[in-house]
Each structure stands twice: as C-alpha cells, then as structure tokens.
Coordinates of C-alpha atoms in Angstrom, one line a residue:
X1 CA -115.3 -14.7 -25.8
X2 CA -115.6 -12.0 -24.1
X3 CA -113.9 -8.3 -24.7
X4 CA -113.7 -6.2 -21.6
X5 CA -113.1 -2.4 -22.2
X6 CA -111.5 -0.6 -19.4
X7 CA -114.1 1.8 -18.8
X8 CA -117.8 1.9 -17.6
X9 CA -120.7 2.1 -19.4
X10 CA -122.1 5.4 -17.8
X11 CA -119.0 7.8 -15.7
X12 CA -120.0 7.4 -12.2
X13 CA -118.9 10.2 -10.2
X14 CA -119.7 11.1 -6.9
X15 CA -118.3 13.5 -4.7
X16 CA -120.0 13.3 -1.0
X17 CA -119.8 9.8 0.9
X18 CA -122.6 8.7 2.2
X19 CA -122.2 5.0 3.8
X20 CA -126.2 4.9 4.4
X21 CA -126.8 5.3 0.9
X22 CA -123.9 2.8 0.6
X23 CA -125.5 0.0 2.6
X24 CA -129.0 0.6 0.5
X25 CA -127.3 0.4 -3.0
X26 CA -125.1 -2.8 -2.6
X27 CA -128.7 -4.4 -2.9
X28 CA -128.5 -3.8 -6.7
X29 CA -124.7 -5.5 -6.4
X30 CA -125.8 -8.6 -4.5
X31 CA -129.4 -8.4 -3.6
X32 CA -132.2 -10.8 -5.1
X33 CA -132.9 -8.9 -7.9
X34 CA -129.6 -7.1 -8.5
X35 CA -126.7 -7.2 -11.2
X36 CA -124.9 -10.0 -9.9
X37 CA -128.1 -12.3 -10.4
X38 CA -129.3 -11.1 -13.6
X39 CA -125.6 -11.6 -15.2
X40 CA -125.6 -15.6 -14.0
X41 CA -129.0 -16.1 -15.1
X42 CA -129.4 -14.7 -18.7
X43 CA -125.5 -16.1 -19.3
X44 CA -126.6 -19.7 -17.9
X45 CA -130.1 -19.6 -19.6
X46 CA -128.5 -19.0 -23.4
X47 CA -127.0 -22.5 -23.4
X48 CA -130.4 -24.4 -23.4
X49 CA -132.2 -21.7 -25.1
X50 CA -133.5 -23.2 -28.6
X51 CA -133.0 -20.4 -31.1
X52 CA -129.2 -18.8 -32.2
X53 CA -131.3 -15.2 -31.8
X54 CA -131.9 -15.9 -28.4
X55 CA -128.9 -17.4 -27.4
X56 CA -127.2 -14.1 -28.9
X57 CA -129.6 -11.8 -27.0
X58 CA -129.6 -13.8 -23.5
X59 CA -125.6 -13.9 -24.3
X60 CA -125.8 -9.7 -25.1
X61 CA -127.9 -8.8 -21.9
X62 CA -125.9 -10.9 -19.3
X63 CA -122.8 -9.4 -20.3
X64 CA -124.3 -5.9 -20.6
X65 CA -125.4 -6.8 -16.7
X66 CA -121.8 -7.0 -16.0
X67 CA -121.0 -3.9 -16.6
X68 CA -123.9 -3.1 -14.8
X69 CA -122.5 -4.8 -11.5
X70 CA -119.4 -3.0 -12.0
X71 CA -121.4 0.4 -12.4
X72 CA -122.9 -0.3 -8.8
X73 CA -119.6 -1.2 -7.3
X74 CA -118.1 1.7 -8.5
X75 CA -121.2 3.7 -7.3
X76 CA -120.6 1.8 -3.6
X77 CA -116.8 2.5 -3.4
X78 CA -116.9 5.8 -4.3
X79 CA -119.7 6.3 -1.7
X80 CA -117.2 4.6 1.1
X81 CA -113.9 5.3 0.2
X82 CA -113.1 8.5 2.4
X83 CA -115.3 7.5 5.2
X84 CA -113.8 8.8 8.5
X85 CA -114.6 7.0 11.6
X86 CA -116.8 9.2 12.9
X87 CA -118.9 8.5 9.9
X88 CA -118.8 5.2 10.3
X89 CA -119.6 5.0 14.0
X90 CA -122.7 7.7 12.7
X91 CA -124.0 5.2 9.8
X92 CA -126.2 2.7 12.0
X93 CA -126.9 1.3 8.6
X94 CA -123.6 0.5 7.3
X95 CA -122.0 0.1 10.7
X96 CA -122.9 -4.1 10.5
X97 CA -121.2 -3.8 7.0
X98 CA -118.4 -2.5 7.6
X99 CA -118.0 -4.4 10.5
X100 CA -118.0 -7.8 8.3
X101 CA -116.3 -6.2 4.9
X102 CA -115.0 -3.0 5.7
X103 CA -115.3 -0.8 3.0
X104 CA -114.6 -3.8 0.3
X105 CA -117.7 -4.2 -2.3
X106 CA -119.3 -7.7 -0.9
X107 CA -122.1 -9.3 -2.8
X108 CA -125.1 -8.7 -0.4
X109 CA -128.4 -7.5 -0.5
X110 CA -129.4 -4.1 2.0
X111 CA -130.8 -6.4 4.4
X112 CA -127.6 -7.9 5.1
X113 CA -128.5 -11.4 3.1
X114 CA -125.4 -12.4 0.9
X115 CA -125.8 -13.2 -2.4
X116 CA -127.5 -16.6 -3.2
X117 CA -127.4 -18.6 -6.4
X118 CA -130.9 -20.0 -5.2
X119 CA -132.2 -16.1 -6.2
X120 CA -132.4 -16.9 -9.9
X121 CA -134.3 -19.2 -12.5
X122 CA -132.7 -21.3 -15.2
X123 CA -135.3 -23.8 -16.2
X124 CA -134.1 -24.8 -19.4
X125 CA -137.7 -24.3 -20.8
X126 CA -137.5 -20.9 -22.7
X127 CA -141.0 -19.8 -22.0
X128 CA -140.4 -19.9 -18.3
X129 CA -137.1 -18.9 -18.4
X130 CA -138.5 -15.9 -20.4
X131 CA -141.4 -15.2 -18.3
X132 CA -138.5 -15.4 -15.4
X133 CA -136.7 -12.8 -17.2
X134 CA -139.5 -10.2 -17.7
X135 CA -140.2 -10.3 -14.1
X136 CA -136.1 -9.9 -13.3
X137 CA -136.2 -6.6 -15.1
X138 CA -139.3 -5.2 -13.6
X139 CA -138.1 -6.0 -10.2
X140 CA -134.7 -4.4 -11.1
X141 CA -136.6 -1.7 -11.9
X142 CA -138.6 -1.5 -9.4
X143 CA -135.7 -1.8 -6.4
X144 CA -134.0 1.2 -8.8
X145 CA -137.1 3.2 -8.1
X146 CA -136.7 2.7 -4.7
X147 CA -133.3 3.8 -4.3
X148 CA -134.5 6.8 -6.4
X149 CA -136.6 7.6 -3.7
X150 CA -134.0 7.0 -1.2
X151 CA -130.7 8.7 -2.8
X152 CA -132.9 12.1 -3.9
X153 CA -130.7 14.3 -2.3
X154 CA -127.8 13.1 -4.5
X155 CA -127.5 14.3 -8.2
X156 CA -124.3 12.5 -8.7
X157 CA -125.8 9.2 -7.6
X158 CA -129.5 9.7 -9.1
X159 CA -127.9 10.5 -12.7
X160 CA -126.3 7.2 -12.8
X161 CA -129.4 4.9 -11.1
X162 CA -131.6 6.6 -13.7
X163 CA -129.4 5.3 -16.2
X164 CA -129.2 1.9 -14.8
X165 CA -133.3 1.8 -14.6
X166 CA -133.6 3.0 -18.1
X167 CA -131.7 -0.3 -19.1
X168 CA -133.9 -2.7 -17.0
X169 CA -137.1 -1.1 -19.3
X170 CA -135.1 -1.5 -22.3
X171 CA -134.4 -5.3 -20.7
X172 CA -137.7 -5.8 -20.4
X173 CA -138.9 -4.8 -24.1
X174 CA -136.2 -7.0 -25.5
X175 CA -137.5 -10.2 -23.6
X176 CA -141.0 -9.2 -24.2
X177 CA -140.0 -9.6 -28.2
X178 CA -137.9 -12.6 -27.2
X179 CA -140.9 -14.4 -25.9
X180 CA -143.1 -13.3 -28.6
X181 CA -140.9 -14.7 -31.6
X182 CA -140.6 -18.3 -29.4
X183 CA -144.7 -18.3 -28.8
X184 CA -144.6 -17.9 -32.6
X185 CA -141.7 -20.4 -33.7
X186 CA -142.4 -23.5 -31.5
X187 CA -145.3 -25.6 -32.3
X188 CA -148.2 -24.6 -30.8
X189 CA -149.8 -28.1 -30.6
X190 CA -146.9 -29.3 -27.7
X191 CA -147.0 -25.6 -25.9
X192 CA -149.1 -26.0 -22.3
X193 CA -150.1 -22.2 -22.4
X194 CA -151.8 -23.2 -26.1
X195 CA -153.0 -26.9 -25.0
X196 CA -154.5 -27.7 -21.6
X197 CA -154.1 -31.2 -22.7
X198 CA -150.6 -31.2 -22.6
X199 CA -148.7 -34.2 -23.0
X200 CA -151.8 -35.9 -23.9

C-alpha cells in the first residue's frame, strides 16, 4: 500500500510565468520518456520480476516517479496559472495547448503527442526489462538536460530540474546494481547473453 504525504519531494517555487517554458516541460509529465511513463513501467515490471529485492526496488523507484510527476505538474501550473491573455495570445508554443487544455496539467509530450502506454517496456524478462530501465533513466536525463538548456534564464525552475536529473543518475546506478545481482543469481547456462545456443 501506498502512503502519500502531502507535500513534494523538492519545494517548487516559481515566481514568473512563462507558458513557453510551460509547453517544453509538460514533456517530462507526459512525454516518451517522462514521469508518467517511468511510474507505469517500473510499478508493472515488479510483479514478474524474480527476486523480492527487485520487486522492492522496481516497487521503491516507481513510486518515487510519482512524486516526480507531481513535481513537474506543480512546476507546469505554477508556470501557467496567472497567464493573462495577452500572454497567451504571445506564447506560439503553448497557444495549441491551451487551446485543447487550457491551463489544466494534460499528459502530453512538447510536441503535442499525448501520453501513450505503447511508450514503455514491460517484458516480463528481468534482463530486458532491466536493460529497458537503464536506458529510461538516461533518456530522462537526457530530456532534463535539455530543458536545462532551455529554462537557463530561470533559477526557480533550473533548481528544481537539477534535482529531478540528479534522481534519474541515481535511477540509473540503482538498475545498473539491479542487473548486476540478476546476471549473478540466475543460471548462467539458460541466460542468451551467456549461451549463443540458447534453448538448445
């Protein structure tokens, strides 16, 4: 079960809006390689993972991930909520947005793609799903250095997207052990990677 504490995991507080900026981060909320998908995967992966360490850890990440998704949201609404229209009308980026959601928090990625299901893995085979997961966090991390990049001009947003990259390495070094200590428990005469041969 899980608890939910009624407060983020980093404060998010930003003072200017900024709908461009807006309509670039809501990738990390419901793009291909945002918060939203890394939550369903690791939390759908755990059940058919074989080890009780793994389960725990897939179980520990996806739920960290939503808090995650809730950081971005939070970083999104604050960035809309006290648009004026003339802001609006000036934002060529978030104009189509706002047109379909208004200033609501929609799962979408910046190009305008809504969130998929088909944008995760869940094999059911823990070194793929694994393998899936290391490359989930560098590509989290590497759409957070993007927005980096992108949001320079705005300490109160940069502060929280550092944190949120700082995570995905962290992420990534925890399913680079995970897949270490399952190369090392399951027999190496049935793995493919060890035995070309495989089923033989």
């Amino acid at each position: 079960m899980f608890q939910y504490e009624k407060r983020l995991q980093y404060p998010v507080n930003i003072k200017n809006p900024n709908p461009k900026l807006a309509s670039l981060i809501i990738s990390q909320y419901g793009g291909p390689d945002g918060e939203l998908g890394a939550s369903m995967r690791y939390l759908s992966q755990r059940y058919s993972m074989p080890y009780p360490e793994l389960k725990g850890l897939l179980t520990d990440i996806g739920t960290e991930e939503l808090g995650h998704l809730e950081m971005v949201a939070a970083i999104v609404h604050q960035l809309t909520k006290n648009l004026t229209d003339d802001q609006v009308e000036e934002s060529t980026a978030f104009a189509p947005y706002f047109v379909d959601h208004g200033v609501g928090v929609y799962p979408t990625a910046a190009s305008g793609f809504p969130w998929s299901a088909a944008s995760i893995g869940v094999k059911g085979d823990p070194i793929c799903d694994l393998t899936e997961d290391l490359a989930a966090e560098q590509k989290a991390r590497v759409t957070y250095d993007n927005i980096l990049v992108l949001a320079k001009d705005d300490p109160d947003v940069t502060d929280v997207i550092r944190f949120l990259r700082e995570r995905e390495v962290v992420h990534f070094q925890r399913f680079g052990e995970a897949l270490k200590l399952t190369k090392d428990k399951l027999d190496q005469k049935n793995v493919y990677y060890m035995n070309p041969a495989f089923p033989g």
